[in-house]
Coordinates of C-alpha atoms and ligand atoms in Angstrom, one line a residue:
X1 CA 29.8 -20.3 -1.2
X2 CA 26.5 -18.8 -2.1
X3 CA 24.5 -18.1 1.0
X4 CA 20.8 -18.3 -0.1
X5 CA 19.5 -18.3 3.5
X6 CA 21.2 -15.3 5.1
X7 CA 17.8 -14.2 6.2
X8 CA 17.6 -17.1 8.6
X9 CA 20.4 -15.5 10.7
X10 CA 19.1 -12.0 10.1
X11 CA 17.2 -9.4 12.1
X12 CA 15.2 -7.0 9.8
X13 CA 14.5 -3.5 10.8
X14 CA 11.5 -1.7 9.4
X15 CA 11.7 1.9 8.4
X16 CA 8.5 3.9 7.8
X17 CA 10.0 6.7 5.9
X18 CA 7.4 9.4 6.7
X19 CA 8.1 9.1 10.4
X20 CA 11.8 8.2 10.6
X21 CA 13.9 11.3 10.0
X22 CA 13.2 14.6 8.2
X23 CA 16.3 16.1 6.6
X24 CA 14.8 19.3 5.1
X25 CA 12.4 20.6 7.7
X26 CA 9.2 20.0 5.7
X27 CA 7.9 17.9 8.6
X28 CA 8.0 14.6 6.5
X29 CA 10.7 12.0 7.0
X30 CA 12.7 11.3 3.8
X31 CA 15.4 9.2 2.2
X32 CA 18.3 11.6 3.0
X33 CA 17.1 11.5 6.6
X34 CA 17.4 7.7 6.5
X35 CA 20.9 7.9 5.0
X36 CA 21.9 10.1 7.9
X37 CA 20.8 7.4 10.3
X38 CA 22.4 4.4 8.7
X39 CA 25.2 4.3 11.3
X40 CA 22.5 4.2 14.0
X41 CA 21.0 1.1 12.4
X42 CA 24.5 -0.4 11.9
X43 CA 25.2 0.1 15.6
X44 CA 22.0 -1.7 16.5
X45 CA 23.4 -4.5 14.5
X46 CA 20.5 -5.3 12.1
X47 CA 21.2 -7.2 8.9
X48 CA 18.6 -5.7 6.6
X49 CA 16.2 -2.8 6.3
X50 CA 12.6 -3.2 5.1
X51 CA 11.6 0.2 3.8
X52 CA 7.9 1.0 3.6
X53 CA 6.8 2.6 0.3
X54 CA 8.7 5.6 -1.0
X55 CA 7.2 5.5 -4.5
X56 CA 5.3 8.3 -6.2
X57 CA 1.9 8.4 -4.6
X58 CA -1.0 10.7 -3.8
X59 CA -0.4 9.4 -0.2
X60 CA -4.0 8.4 0.4
X61 CA -2.7 5.5 2.5
X62 CA 0.8 6.9 3.2
X63 CA 2.3 5.5 0.1
X64 CA 0.5 2.1 -0.1
X65 CA -1.3 3.7 -3.0
X66 CA 1.3 3.9 -5.8
X67 CA 1.0 6.0 -8.9
X68 CA 4.4 5.3 -10.3
X69 CA 6.2 2.1 -9.3
X70 CA 9.6 3.3 -10.7
X71 CA 10.1 6.6 -9.1
X72 CA 10.5 8.2 -5.7
X73 CA 7.8 10.5 -4.3
X74 CA 9.2 14.1 -4.2
X75 CA 8.2 14.2 -0.5
X76 CA 10.7 11.5 0.2
X77 CA 13.4 12.5 -2.2
X78 CA 14.7 11.4 -5.6
X79 CA 15.9 8.2 -7.3
X80 CA 19.4 9.5 -6.8
X81 CA 18.8 9.6 -3.1
X82 CA 17.5 6.0 -3.3
X83 CA 20.7 4.9 -5.1
X84 CA 22.8 6.6 -2.4
X85 CA 20.7 4.9 0.3
X86 CA 21.2 1.4 -1.4
X87 CA 24.9 2.2 -1.6
X88 CA 25.1 3.3 2.1
X89 CA 23.2 0.2 3.2
X90 CA 25.5 -2.1 1.2
X91 CA 28.6 -0.3 2.4
X92 CA 27.7 -1.2 5.9
X93 CA 27.1 -4.9 5.1
X94 CA 23.3 -4.6 5.3
X95 CA 20.6 -5.2 2.8
X96 CA 17.6 -3.3 1.6
X97 CA 14.2 -4.9 1.2
X98 CA 11.5 -2.8 -0.5
X99 CA 7.8 -2.9 -0.2
X100 CA 5.9 -4.3 -3.2
X101 CA 2.3 -3.1 -3.3
X102 CA 0.7 -4.9 -6.2
X103 CA -2.6 -6.2 -5.0
X104 CA -3.7 -2.6 -5.9
X105 CA -2.3 0.6 -7.3
X106 CA -3.4 4.1 -6.9
X107 CA -6.4 5.3 -8.8
X108 CA -4.0 8.0 -10.1
X109 CA -1.7 5.4 -11.7
X110 CA -1.7 5.7 -15.5
X111 CA -2.8 2.1 -15.7
X112 CA -6.0 2.9 -13.8
X113 CA -6.5 6.2 -15.5
X114 CA -6.5 4.4 -18.9
X115 CA -8.6 1.5 -17.5
X116 CA -11.2 4.0 -16.4
X117 CA -11.2 6.0 -19.6
X118 CA -13.6 3.7 -21.4
X119 CA -15.1 0.1 -21.3
X120 CA -13.1 -0.9 -24.4
X121 CA -9.7 0.6 -23.4
X122 CA -7.1 -2.1 -23.7
X123 CA -6.3 -1.7 -20.0
X124 CA -9.9 -2.0 -19.0
X125 CA -9.3 -5.6 -17.9
X126 CA -6.3 -4.6 -15.7
X127 CA -8.7 -3.9 -12.9
X128 CA -11.9 -5.4 -11.6
X129 CA -14.9 -3.7 -13.4
X130 CA -18.4 -5.1 -12.9
X131 CA -21.9 -3.9 -13.8
X132 CA -24.4 -3.2 -11.0
X133 CA -26.2 -6.1 -9.4
X134 CA -29.1 -7.4 -11.5
X135 CA -32.2 -5.4 -10.9
X136 CA -30.4 -2.5 -9.3
X137 CA -29.5 0.9 -10.6
X138 CA -25.8 1.7 -10.4
X139 CA -24.8 3.9 -7.6
X140 CA -27.8 3.1 -5.4
X141 CA -27.5 1.3 -2.1
X142 CA -27.2 -2.5 -2.6
X143 CA -26.3 -2.3 -6.2
X144 CA -22.6 -3.2 -5.6
X145 CA -21.6 -6.4 -7.5
X146 CA -20.8 -8.2 -4.3
X147 CA -21.4 -7.6 -0.6
X148 CA -17.6 -7.2 0.2
X149 CA -16.7 -4.6 2.8
X150 CA -13.5 -2.5 2.3
X151 CA -10.9 -2.9 5.0
X152 CA -11.2 0.9 5.4
X153 CA -15.0 1.0 6.0
X154 CA -17.8 1.1 3.4
X155 CA -18.3 -1.1 0.4
X156 CA -15.3 -2.6 -1.5
X157 CA -16.9 -1.2 -4.8
X158 CA -17.0 2.3 -6.1
X159 CA -19.5 3.4 -8.7
X160 CA -17.9 4.9 -11.8
X161 CA -20.6 7.0 -13.5
X162 CA -18.8 7.8 -16.7
X163 CA -18.4 4.2 -17.8
X164 CA -21.4 2.8 -15.9
X165 CA -19.6 0.2 -13.9
X166 CA -18.2 -0.4 -10.4
X167 CA -14.5 -1.0 -9.7
X168 CA -13.2 -3.2 -6.8
X169 CA -11.0 -1.9 -4.0
X170 CA -10.4 -4.1 -0.9
X171 CA -8.8 -1.0 0.7
X172 CA -9.7 2.7 0.0
X173 CA -11.5 4.0 -3.1
X174 CA -8.1 5.3 -4.1
X175 CA -6.6 1.8 -4.1
X176 CA -8.2 -0.1 -7.0
X177 CA -7.4 -3.9 -7.1
X178 CA -5.3 -5.0 -10.0
X179 CA -6.7 -7.9 -11.9
X180 CA -4.1 -10.7 -11.6
X181 CA -6.1 -12.9 -13.9
X182 CA -4.8 -10.8 -16.7
X183 CA -1.4 -12.0 -17.8
X184 CA -0.3 -8.6 -19.0
X185 CA -0.7 -7.3 -15.4
X186 CA 1.4 -10.0 -14.0
X187 CA 4.2 -9.5 -16.6
X188 CA 4.2 -5.8 -15.9
X189 CA 4.7 -6.4 -12.2
X190 CA 7.5 -8.9 -12.8
X191 CA 9.2 -6.5 -15.1
X192 CA 9.0 -3.8 -12.5
X193 CA 10.4 -6.2 -9.8
X194 CA 13.4 -7.0 -12.1
X195 CA 14.0 -3.3 -12.7
X196 CA 14.4 -2.8 -8.9
X197 CA 16.6 -5.8 -8.4
X198 CA 18.8 -4.5 -11.2
X199 CA 18.9 -1.2 -9.3
X200 CA 20.3 -3.1 -6.3
X201 CA 17.5 -3.9 -3.9
X202 CA 17.8 -7.2 -2.1
X203 CA 14.3 -8.4 -1.8
X204 CA 10.6 -7.6 -1.4
X205 CA 8.1 -7.4 1.4
X206 CA 4.9 -8.1 -0.5
X207 CA 1.8 -6.2 0.7
X208 CA -1.4 -8.3 1.2
X209 CA 0.0 -10.7 -1.4
X210 CA -2.4 -13.5 -0.5
X211 CA -5.3 -11.3 -1.8
X212 CA -4.1 -11.2 -5.4
X213 CA -6.1 -14.3 -6.5
X214 CA -9.9 -13.9 -6.3
X215 CA -12.4 -16.8 -6.5
X216 CA -14.3 -16.7 -9.8
X217 CA -17.1 -15.9 -10.4
X218 CA -17.0 -13.2 -7.7
X219 CA -19.6 -14.0 -5.1
X220 CA -21.2 -12.6 -1.9
X221 CA -19.8 -13.6 1.4
X222 CA -23.1 -13.5 3.3
X223 CA -25.0 -16.8 3.1
X224 CA -21.8 -18.8 2.5
X225 CA -21.1 -21.6 4.9
X226 CA -19.3 -20.4 8.1
X227 CA -16.2 -22.4 7.2
X228 CA -16.3 -21.4 3.5
X229 CA -13.0 -19.9 2.4
X230 CA -12.9 -16.1 1.8
X231 CA -13.3 -15.4 -1.9
X232 CA -10.2 -13.2 -1.9
X233 CA -7.8 -14.6 0.7
X234 CA -5.4 -17.3 -0.5
X235 CA -7.6 -17.7 -3.6
X236 CA -7.4 -20.6 -6.1
X237 CA -4.5 -19.3 -8.2
X238 CA -2.3 -17.8 -5.4
X239 CA 0.3 -20.6 -5.4
X240 CA 0.5 -20.5 -9.2
X241 CA 1.0 -16.7 -9.3
X242 CA 3.7 -16.8 -6.7
X243 CA 5.6 -19.6 -8.4
X244 CA 5.3 -17.8 -11.7
X245 CA 6.6 -14.6 -10.1
X246 CA 9.5 -16.5 -8.4
X247 CA 10.5 -17.9 -11.8
X248 CA 10.1 -14.7 -13.7
X249 CA 12.0 -12.6 -11.2
X250 CA 14.5 -14.8 -9.3
X251 CA 14.7 -17.7 -11.8
X252 CA 17.7 -16.5 -13.7
X253 CA 19.5 -14.7 -10.9
X254 CA 22.2 -15.5 -8.5
X255 CA 22.3 -13.4 -5.5
X256 CA 21.2 -13.2 -1.9
X257 CA 17.6 -12.1 -1.9
X258 CA 14.6 -12.4 0.4
X259 CA 10.9 -12.5 -0.2
X260 CA 8.4 -11.9 2.5
X261 CA 4.6 -12.3 2.0
X262 CA 2.3 -10.2 4.1
X263 CA -0.7 -12.4 4.5
X264 CA -3.7 -11.4 6.7
X265 CA -5.8 -14.5 7.4
X266 CA -3.2 -17.0 6.4
X267 CA -3.3 -20.3 8.3
X268 CA -0.2 -22.2 9.5
X269 CA -1.0 -25.0 7.0
X270 CA -1.0 -22.6 4.1
X271 CA 2.1 -20.8 5.4
X272 CA 4.0 -24.1 5.3
X273 CA 3.1 -24.4 1.6
X274 CA 4.0 -20.8 0.8
X275 CA 7.4 -21.1 2.5
X276 CA 8.4 -24.7 1.6
X277 CA 11.7 -24.1 -0.3
X278 CA 11.1 -26.9 -2.7
X279 CA 7.9 -25.1 -4.0
X280 CA 9.8 -21.8 -4.9
X281 CA 7.2 -19.4 -3.7
X282 CA 8.3 -17.2 -0.8
X283 CA 11.0 -17.3 1.9
X284 CA 8.6 -16.4 4.8
X285 CA 5.2 -15.0 5.5
X286 CA 3.9 -12.4 7.9
X287 CA 0.9 -13.9 9.7
X288 CA -1.6 -12.1 11.9
X289 CA -3.0 -14.7 14.3
X290 CA -1.2 -13.4 17.4
X291 CA -2.0 -9.8 16.8
X292 CA -5.7 -10.6 16.5
X293 CA -6.0 -12.2 20.0
X294 CA -7.0 -8.9 21.7
X295 CA -9.7 -8.2 19.1
X296 CA -13.3 -8.9 20.2
X297 CA -16.1 -10.2 18.0
X298 CA -16.3 -6.7 16.5
X299 CA -12.7 -6.9 15.2
X300 CA -9.9 -4.4 15.8
X301 CA -12.2 -1.6 17.0
X302 CA -13.7 -3.9 19.7
X303 CA -10.6 -4.6 21.9
X304 CA -10.6 -7.2 24.6
X305 CA -8.0 -8.1 27.2
X306 CA -5.2 -10.4 26.0
X307 CA -4.9 -13.8 27.6
X308 CA -1.2 -14.7 27.8
X309 CA -2.0 -18.4 27.5
X310 CA -3.7 -17.8 24.2
X311 CA -0.8 -15.7 22.9
X312 CA 1.7 -18.5 23.9
X313 CA -0.5 -21.2 22.4
X314 CA -0.7 -19.3 19.1
X315 CA 3.0 -18.6 18.8
X316 CA 3.8 -22.2 19.8
X317 CA 1.5 -23.6 17.2
X318 CA 3.3 -21.5 14.5
X319 CA 6.7 -22.6 15.9
X320 CA 5.6 -26.2 15.6
X321 CA 3.8 -25.8 12.2
X322 CA 6.9 -24.5 10.5
X323 CA 9.5 -26.6 12.4
X324 CA 10.4 -29.0 9.7
X325 CA 9.5 -27.1 6.5
X326 CA 9.1 -23.4 6.0
X327 CA 10.1 -20.4 8.1
X328 CA 8.5 -17.9 10.5
X329 CA 8.6 -14.2 10.7
X330 CA 8.6 -12.9 14.3
X331 CA 7.1 -9.5 15.1
X332 CA 5.2 -7.6 17.7
X333 CA 5.1 -4.3 15.8
X334 CA 4.8 -2.7 12.4
X335 CA 3.3 0.4 11.0
X336 CA -0.2 -1.1 11.3
X337 CA 0.0 -2.3 14.9
X338 CA -0.1 -0.5 18.2
X339 CA 3.2 -0.3 20.1
X340 CA 4.2 -3.6 21.8
X341 CA 5.1 -2.2 25.1
X342 CA 1.7 -0.5 25.4
X343 CA -0.2 -3.4 24.1
X344 CA 1.4 -6.5 25.7
X345 CA 3.6 -4.9 28.3
X346 CA 3.3 -2.2 31.0
X347 CA 4.3 1.2 29.5
X348 CA 4.0 2.9 32.8
X349 CA 5.6 1.5 35.9
X350 CA 7.5 -1.3 34.2
X351 CA 8.1 0.4 30.9
X352 CA 11.8 -0.5 30.5
X353 CA 11.7 -4.0 31.8
X354 CA 8.5 -5.0 30.0
X355 CA 9.8 -3.7 26.6
X356 CA 12.9 -5.8 27.1
X357 CA 11.2 -8.9 28.3
X358 CA 8.9 -8.8 25.2
X359 CA 11.8 -8.3 22.9
X360 CA 13.6 -11.3 24.4
X361 CA 10.6 -13.8 24.2
X362 CA 10.1 -12.8 20.6
X363 CA 13.6 -12.7 19.3
X364 CA 14.8 -16.0 20.7
X365 CA 12.1 -18.0 18.9
X366 CA 12.8 -19.8 15.6
X367 CA 12.3 -17.4 12.7
X368 CA 13.4 -14.0 11.5
X369 CA 12.7 -11.2 14.0
X370 CA 11.6 -7.8 12.8
X371 CA 12.2 -4.6 14.7
X372 CA 9.9 -1.7 13.8
X373 CA 11.4 1.7 14.2
X374 CA 11.3 2.9 17.8
X375 CA 10.6 -0.5 19.2
X376 CA 14.3 -0.7 20.1
X377 CA 13.7 2.4 22.2
X378 CA 10.5 1.2 23.9
X379 CA 8.4 3.8 22.1
X380 CA 4.8 3.7 23.3
X381 CA 1.3 4.3 21.9
X382 CA 0.2 7.8 21.1
X383 CA -2.1 9.6 23.5
X384 CA -4.7 10.2 20.8
X385 CA -6.7 12.7 22.9
X386 CA -9.0 13.8 20.1
X387 CA -10.3 12.4 16.9
X388 CA -8.9 15.4 15.0
X389 CA -5.5 13.9 15.7
X390 CA -6.1 10.9 13.4
X391 CA -4.0 11.0 10.3
X392 CA -4.6 7.4 9.1
X393 CA -7.3 6.9 6.4
X394 CA -8.4 3.7 8.2
X395 CA -9.1 5.5 11.4
X396 CA -10.6 8.6 9.8
X397 CA -13.0 6.5 7.7
X398 CA -14.0 4.3 10.6
X399 CA -14.6 7.2 12.9
X400 CA -16.8 8.9 10.4
X401 CA -18.7 5.7 9.7
X402 CA -19.3 5.0 13.4
X403 CA -20.4 8.5 14.2
X404 CA -22.3 9.3 11.1
X405 CA -23.7 6.0 9.8
X406 CA -24.0 4.1 13.1
X407 CA -24.8 7.2 15.2
X408 CA -22.3 6.2 17.9
X409 CA -21.1 8.7 20.5
X410 CA -17.8 10.3 19.3
X411 CA -16.0 10.0 22.7
X412 CA -17.0 6.4 23.0
X413 CA -15.8 5.6 19.5
X414 CA -12.5 7.3 20.1
X415 CA -12.2 5.3 23.3
X416 CA -12.7 2.0 21.4
X417 CA -10.3 3.1 18.7
X418 CA -7.4 4.2 20.8
X419 CA -6.2 0.6 21.4
X420 CA -5.7 -0.5 17.8
X421 CA -5.3 2.8 15.8
X422 CA -2.4 2.5 13.4
X423 CA -1.3 6.1 14.2
X424 CA 0.0 4.7 17.5
X425 CA 2.9 3.3 15.5
X426 CA 3.3 6.3 13.2
X427 CA 4.4 9.1 15.5
X428 CA 7.9 10.4 14.7
X429 CA 11.0 8.5 15.8
X430 CA 12.3 9.9 19.1
X431 CA 15.9 10.8 18.6
X432 CA 16.6 13.4 21.2
X433 CA 15.0 15.3 24.1
X434 CA 14.4 18.3 21.8
X435 CA 11.4 19.9 20.3
X436 CA 9.7 17.4 18.0
X437 CA 12.1 14.7 19.4
X438 CA 14.8 15.7 17.0
X439 CA 12.7 14.3 14.1
X440 CA 12.3 17.6 12.3
X441 CA 13.1 21.3 12.6
X442 CA 9.7 22.1 11.0
X443 CA 6.1 21.1 11.8
X444 CA 5.8 17.4 11.8
X445 CA 3.0 15.8 9.8
X446 CA 1.8 14.0 12.9
X447 CA 2.3 15.0 16.5
X448 CA 5.3 13.4 18.3
X449 CA 4.5 11.5 21.4
X450 CA 5.1 14.0 24.3
X451 CA 7.2 11.4 26.1
X452 CA 10.0 12.0 23.6
X453 CA 11.6 14.1 26.4
X454 CA 12.4 10.9 28.3
X455 CA 12.1 8.1 25.7
X456 CA 14.7 8.8 23.0
X457 CA 17.7 7.4 21.3
X458 CA 20.2 9.9 22.8
X459 CA 19.5 8.8 26.3
X460 CA 19.8 5.1 25.5
X461 CA 22.7 4.6 23.0
X462 CA 25.6 3.2 24.9
X463 CA 23.8 3.2 28.2
X464 CA 23.9 -0.2 29.9
X465 CA 20.5 -1.4 30.8
X466 CA 18.6 0.6 28.2
X467 CA 16.1 -0.9 25.9
X468 CA 18.3 0.0 22.9
X469 CA 21.3 -1.8 24.4
X470 CA 19.2 -4.8 25.3
X471 CA 17.9 -5.1 21.7
X472 CA 21.4 -4.7 20.5
X473 CA 22.5 -7.7 22.7
X474 CA 19.5 -9.7 21.5
X475 CA 20.5 -9.2 17.9
X476 CA 24.1 -10.0 18.6
X477 CA 23.0 -13.2 20.3
X478 CA 21.2 -14.4 17.2
X479 CA 24.5 -13.8 15.3
X480 CA 26.7 -15.6 17.8
X481 CA 24.6 -18.6 18.9
X482 CA 23.6 -21.1 16.2
X483 CA 21.1 -22.6 18.5
X484 CA 19.1 -19.4 18.3
X485 CA 18.9 -19.7 14.6
X486 CA 18.4 -23.3 14.1
X487 CA 17.5 -24.9 17.4
X488 CA 14.3 -26.8 18.0
X489 CA 11.6 -25.0 20.0
X490 CA 9.8 -26.3 23.0
X491 CA 7.3 -24.2 24.9
X492 CA 7.4 -24.8 28.7
X493 CA 4.5 -24.5 31.1
X494 CA 2.1 -23.5 28.3
X495 CA -0.8 -23.1 30.7
X496 CA 0.9 -20.7 33.1
X497 CA -0.8 -17.3 33.0
X498 CA 2.3 -15.1 33.6
X499 CA 5.4 -17.1 32.6
X500 CA 6.6 -17.2 29.0
X501 CA 9.3 -19.9 28.9
X502 CA 10.8 -22.1 26.3
X503 CA 13.9 -24.1 25.3
X504 CA 15.8 -24.0 22.1
X505 CA 18.1 -27.0 21.5
X506 CA 20.8 -27.8 19.0
X507 CA 23.8 -30.2 19.0
X508 CA 23.8 -30.6 22.7
X509 CA 23.3 -26.9 23.5
X510 CA 20.2 -25.7 25.2
X511 CA 19.1 -22.1 25.5
X512 CA 16.4 -21.5 28.0
X513 CA 14.3 -18.3 28.1
X514 CA 12.4 -17.6 31.3
X515 CA 10.3 -14.5 31.4
X516 CA 7.8 -13.2 33.9
X517 CA 5.3 -11.2 31.9
X518 CA 3.5 -9.7 34.8
X519 CA 3.7 -6.9 37.3
X520 CA 4.2 -9.2 40.3
X521 CA 7.2 -11.3 41.4
X522 CA 7.0 -14.9 40.3
X523 CA 8.7 -17.8 41.9
X524 CA 9.3 -20.2 39.1
X525 CA 10.7 -23.0 41.3
X526 CA 7.2 -24.0 42.1
X527 CA 6.0 -24.2 38.5
X528 CA 5.6 -27.6 37.1
X529 CA 7.4 -28.8 34.0
X530 CA 10.5 -26.6 34.2
X531 CA 12.9 -29.2 35.8
X532 CA 15.1 -26.4 37.1
X533 CA 17.5 -28.7 38.9
X534 CA 19.9 -28.9 36.0
X535 CA 19.8 -25.2 35.5
X536 CA 21.2 -23.9 38.8
X537 CA 24.7 -23.5 37.5
X538 CA 23.9 -22.6 33.9
X539 CA 25.5 -19.5 32.4
X540 CA 23.3 -16.4 31.9
X541 CA 23.5 -15.1 28.3
X542 CA 21.3 -12.2 28.9
X543 CA 19.0 -10.6 31.4
X544 CA 17.2 -7.4 32.1
X545 CA 18.1 -6.9 35.7
X546 CA 21.6 -5.7 36.3
X547 CA 22.5 -8.2 39.0
X548 CA 22.7 -11.8 37.9
X549 CA 19.6 -12.8 39.8
X550 CA 21.5 -15.4 41.8
X551 CA 20.6 -14.0 45.2
X552 CA 16.9 -14.0 44.1
X553 CA 17.1 -17.7 43.4
X554 CA 14.3 -18.7 41.1
X555 CA 12.2 -15.7 41.8
X556 CA 11.7 -13.6 38.8
X557 CA 11.0 -10.0 39.5
X558 CA 8.3 -8.0 37.6
X559 CA 8.9 -8.4 33.8
X560 CA 12.3 -10.1 34.5
X561 CA 13.7 -12.2 31.7
X562 CA 16.7 -14.5 32.0
X563 CA 18.3 -16.3 29.1
X564 CA 20.3 -19.3 30.2
X565 CA 22.7 -21.6 28.3
X566 CA 23.7 -25.1 29.0
X567 CA 26.0 -27.5 27.1
Ligands
ISL601 O1 -4.4 -2.8 9.9 C1 -5.1 -3.3 9.2 C2 -6.5 -2.9 8.9 O2 -7.3 -3.2 10.0 C3 -4.7 -4.5 8.5 O3 -5.8 -5.3 8.1 C4 -3.9 -4.1 7.3 O4 -4.7 -3.3 6.4 C5 -3.5 -5.3 6.5 O5 -2.6 -5.9 7.4 C6 -2.8 -4.9 5.2 O6 -1.8 -4.0 5.4 C7 -1.0 -3.6 4.3 O7 -1.8 -3.2 3.2 C8 -2.6 -2.0 3.4 C9 -1.9 -0.9 4.1 O8 -2.8 0.1 4.5 C10 -1.1 -1.3 5.2 O9 -0.4 -0.2 5.8 C11 -0.2 -2.4 4.8 O10 0.7 -2.9 5.7 C12 -3.1 -1.6 2.0 O11 -2.0 -1.5 1.2
CA602 CA1 11.4 15.9 4.5

């Protein structure tokens, strides 16, 4: 029987190739390095690998700026390496999901080079070209066609002197937005997707895919009503484009694929539409609500303390919103987010227990869990002692903007940035207690976290009680317990500031997750709404303290999680 929903029982592991494993000593992780580690991923038990971009690229945004969609960047290897990787993944019963970055290309992609060559080039309309604002001289401040800010600081428009127009880039100047209004662009993308499926990939994670449809005519955001929709997030034709893509790419195929839409700013109501199977758009979306809760009014560079109540409320709303129709992605981490144990846990005194408790409360929800490389080892944020350590274009641009344009004090800016900087997630995988953590024999492109001497795979694999073994058990639990995959979700004690607790229920079986997400012991017997009486004799499926917790009664120790099963 054709299993079209394998991804509902799956755990997906994200590999960021640049930082995973370097096979040739040039300091950059590569495809042969990943091939060498497939047994490690198989041991962890994950079902699929989502591989961040490995395509030919000037690497302005570490590969999210693609100049050839059908080849491998020499820094990462060759197409032959990729074929071997696909083969190795499939041989182990896993699947490979590739990153699809088609809201924009690199400015060095031949499409853009042609488009920029003259105003009447046939590819001119493949990107967003616009004259300066009325009454302004091109290239002068305020002349940009709209007031949009790039996600990476500065205007979202760059002046192109030779042809006397601006081009749009929601991200860096080296990432011009493709014009999805143009049907030839869409056909070229679908053709490329089919080419990759024919080569053996099992699906796509689609980068900022909810930004491909822009509201026409393009307009300023200032002055619009506070509740006016963004002119480029989930724009008017987004559903149409995704349905068209689905038909053009998956329509005639039989196979077991998965599509994941990365969607900053998506609401739960929109997500339900995107992932409603009867609409044939996407299998699941990546949403950002829960990873914005520790951002202040100034956004990601203005951190504020997280309220656990708010985090629970947000996640519970998404559980509920996609309970009947649609499907959730579950994640704490990816290559754009700080490390979960540093952000939501306690990466010092309760490092191990908090990494495990966070893993458990996430993985046992309804949805497909994602593990970002190193999360299964409890890897922590980078120290980031000096602005010169930044490698990420987002951080480099923002730091320069804050110091140069805003005149802020460098040390203070660095302090504000440390919390959310994407480089936190991009330090090399910590394999062994060796120089460079066993990631490379050469000079790594980014400094490894000095704690690789204690936090690394070699000290955790096969070691009971380690973060790795705990994640392995969590993944196995999803495979062995149908209630974890399909059960209803009910959040318990939603107002409690330290307890994260919920029930999953299916066919007379209940799994209860009780987690103390704090540094102090917590007696849950006194918490209302848990009705613990019926749980005294329940079996424990998993826990992160080696004893069974019986002698402690209902007292949860710091960052203790207990997973109980009844029925
Ligand atoms: O981290 C962010 C910037 O503050 C996010 O807004 C991020 O840029 C957004 O989630 C989109 O991310 C994806 O597209 C970007 C790329 O830089 C990210 O690495 C990618 O995950 C542009 O391609
Ligand atoms: Ca290399």
